[in-house]
Coordinates of C-alpha atoms and ligand atoms in Angstrom, one line a residue:
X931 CA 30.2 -33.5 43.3
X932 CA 32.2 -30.7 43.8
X933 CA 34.9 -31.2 40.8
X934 CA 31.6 -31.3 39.1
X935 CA 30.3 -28.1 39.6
X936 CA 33.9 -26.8 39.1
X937 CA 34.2 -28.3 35.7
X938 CA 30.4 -26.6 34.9
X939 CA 31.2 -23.6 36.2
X940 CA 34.3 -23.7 34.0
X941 CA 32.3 -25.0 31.2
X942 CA 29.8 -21.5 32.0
X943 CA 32.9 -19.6 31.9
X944 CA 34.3 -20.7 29.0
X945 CA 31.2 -20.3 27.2
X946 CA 29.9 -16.9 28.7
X947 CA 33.4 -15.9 27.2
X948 CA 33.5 -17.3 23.4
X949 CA 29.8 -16.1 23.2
X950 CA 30.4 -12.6 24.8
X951 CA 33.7 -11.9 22.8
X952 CA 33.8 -12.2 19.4
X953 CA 37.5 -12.9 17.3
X954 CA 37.7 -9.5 16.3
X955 CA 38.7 -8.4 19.8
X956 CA 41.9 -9.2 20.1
X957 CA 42.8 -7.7 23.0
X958 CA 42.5 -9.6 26.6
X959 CA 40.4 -8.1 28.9
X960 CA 42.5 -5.6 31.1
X961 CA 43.0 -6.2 34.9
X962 CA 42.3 -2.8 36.0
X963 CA 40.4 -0.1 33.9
X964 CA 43.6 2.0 34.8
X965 CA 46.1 -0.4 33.6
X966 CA 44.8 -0.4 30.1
X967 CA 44.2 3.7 30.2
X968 CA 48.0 3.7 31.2
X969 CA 48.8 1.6 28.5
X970 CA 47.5 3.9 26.0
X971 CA 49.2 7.0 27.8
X972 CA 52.1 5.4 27.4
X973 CA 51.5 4.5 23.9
X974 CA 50.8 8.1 23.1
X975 CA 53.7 9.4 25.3
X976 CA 56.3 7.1 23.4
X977 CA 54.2 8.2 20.1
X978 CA 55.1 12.1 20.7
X979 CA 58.5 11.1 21.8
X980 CA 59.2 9.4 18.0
X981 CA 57.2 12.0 16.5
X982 CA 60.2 14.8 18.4
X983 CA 62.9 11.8 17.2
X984 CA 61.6 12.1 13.9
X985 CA 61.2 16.0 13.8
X986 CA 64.6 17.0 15.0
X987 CA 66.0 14.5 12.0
X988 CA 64.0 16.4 9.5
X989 CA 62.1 13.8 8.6
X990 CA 58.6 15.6 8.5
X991 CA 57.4 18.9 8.0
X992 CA 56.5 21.8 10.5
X993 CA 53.1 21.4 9.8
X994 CA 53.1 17.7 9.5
X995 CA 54.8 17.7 12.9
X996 CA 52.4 20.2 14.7
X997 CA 49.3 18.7 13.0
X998 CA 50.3 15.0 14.5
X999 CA 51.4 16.3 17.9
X1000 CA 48.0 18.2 17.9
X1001 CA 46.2 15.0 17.2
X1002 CA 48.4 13.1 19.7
X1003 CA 47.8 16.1 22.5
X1004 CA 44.0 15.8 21.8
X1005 CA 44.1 11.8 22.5
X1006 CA 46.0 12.4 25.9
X1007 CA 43.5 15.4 27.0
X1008 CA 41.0 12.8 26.4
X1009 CA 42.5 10.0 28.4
X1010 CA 43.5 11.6 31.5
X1011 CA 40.0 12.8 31.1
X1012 CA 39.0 9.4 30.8
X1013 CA 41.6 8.7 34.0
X1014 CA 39.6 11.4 36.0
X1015 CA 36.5 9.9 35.5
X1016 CA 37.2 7.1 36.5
X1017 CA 38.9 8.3 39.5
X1018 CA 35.9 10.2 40.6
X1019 CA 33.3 7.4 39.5
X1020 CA 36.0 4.8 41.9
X1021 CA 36.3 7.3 44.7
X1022 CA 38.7 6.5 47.4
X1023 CA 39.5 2.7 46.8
X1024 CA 41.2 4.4 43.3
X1025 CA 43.1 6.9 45.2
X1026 CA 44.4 4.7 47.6
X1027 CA 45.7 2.6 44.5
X1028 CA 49.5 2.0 45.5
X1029 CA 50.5 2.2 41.8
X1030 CA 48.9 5.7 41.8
X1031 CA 50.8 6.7 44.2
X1032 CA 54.6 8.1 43.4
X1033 CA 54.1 10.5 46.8
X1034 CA 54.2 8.2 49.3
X1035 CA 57.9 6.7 48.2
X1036 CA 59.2 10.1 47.8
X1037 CA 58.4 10.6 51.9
X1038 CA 59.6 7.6 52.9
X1039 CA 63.0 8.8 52.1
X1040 CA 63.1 11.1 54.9
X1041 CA 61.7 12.4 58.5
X1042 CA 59.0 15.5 58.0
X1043 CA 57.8 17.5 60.5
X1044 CA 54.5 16.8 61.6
X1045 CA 53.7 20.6 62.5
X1046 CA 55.6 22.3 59.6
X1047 CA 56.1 19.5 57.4
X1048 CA 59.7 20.3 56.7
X1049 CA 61.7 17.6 55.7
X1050 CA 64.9 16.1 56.7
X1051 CA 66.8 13.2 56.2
X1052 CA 68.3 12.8 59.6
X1053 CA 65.6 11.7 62.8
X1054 CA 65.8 14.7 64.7
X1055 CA 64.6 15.2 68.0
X1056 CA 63.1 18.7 67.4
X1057 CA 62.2 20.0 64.1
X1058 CA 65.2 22.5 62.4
X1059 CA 62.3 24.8 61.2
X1060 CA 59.6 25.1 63.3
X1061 CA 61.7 24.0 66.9
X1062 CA 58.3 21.3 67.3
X1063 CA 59.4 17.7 68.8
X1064 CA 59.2 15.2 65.3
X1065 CA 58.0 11.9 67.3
X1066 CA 54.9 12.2 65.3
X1067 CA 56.5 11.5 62.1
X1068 CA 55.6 8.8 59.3
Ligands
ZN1654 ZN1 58.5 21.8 61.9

């Protein structure tokens, strides 16, 4: 009974999916609505970076260069806006999003004060700034 309902749901799924996407989409359905906005900054970042490759070789023109990098500029003002958005619509569960967060494994490197928030990178007793005992810390 059960592998039944597995093989129909399965059978639901596969069908929900060939019906629901046609060929001319070939690109799979992204895990997280960031990943695939992250994918195209990255896209547009490596993009400006040929595009400076390119220019400094004197393959294109001033105005050919500005014109692209304008164009390239205006596509990554729109996806950070896109990121943004989505941040805001997501609210906290986004923020807390460990792949969004670069912060937290620069702390972890040291001890900061939990009055002062001076940073150090041995485990003093007292804070070297502010003379408050660290034991709060991390
Ligand atoms: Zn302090």
């Amino acid at each position: 009974m059960i592998i039944a309902v597995t093989c129909l749901v399965a059978i639901a799924v596969i069908a929900f999916i060939l019906g629901v996407r046609p060929k001319d989409l070939p690109e799979p359905e992204p895990v997280s609505p960031f990943q695939h906005l992250d994918e195209r900054k990255a896209a547009i970042y490596e993009n400006l970076r040929d595009l400076q490759f390119e220019y400094r070789l004197g393959k294109l023109s001033d105005a050919d260069y500005q014109t692209t990098k304008q164009d390239l500029q205006k596509e990554l003002a729109a996806v950070l806006a896109e990121v943004d958005k989505l941040s805001a619509s997501l609210g906290t569960a986004a923020a807390a999003k460990p792949a969004q967060a670069p912060k937290a494994t620069a702390r972890k490197a040291g001890f900061t004060c939990p009055t002062c928030n001076a940073a150090f990178d041995k485990d003093l007793k007292f804070c070297g700034e502010c003379g408050k005992p660290m034991k709060v810390a991390q």
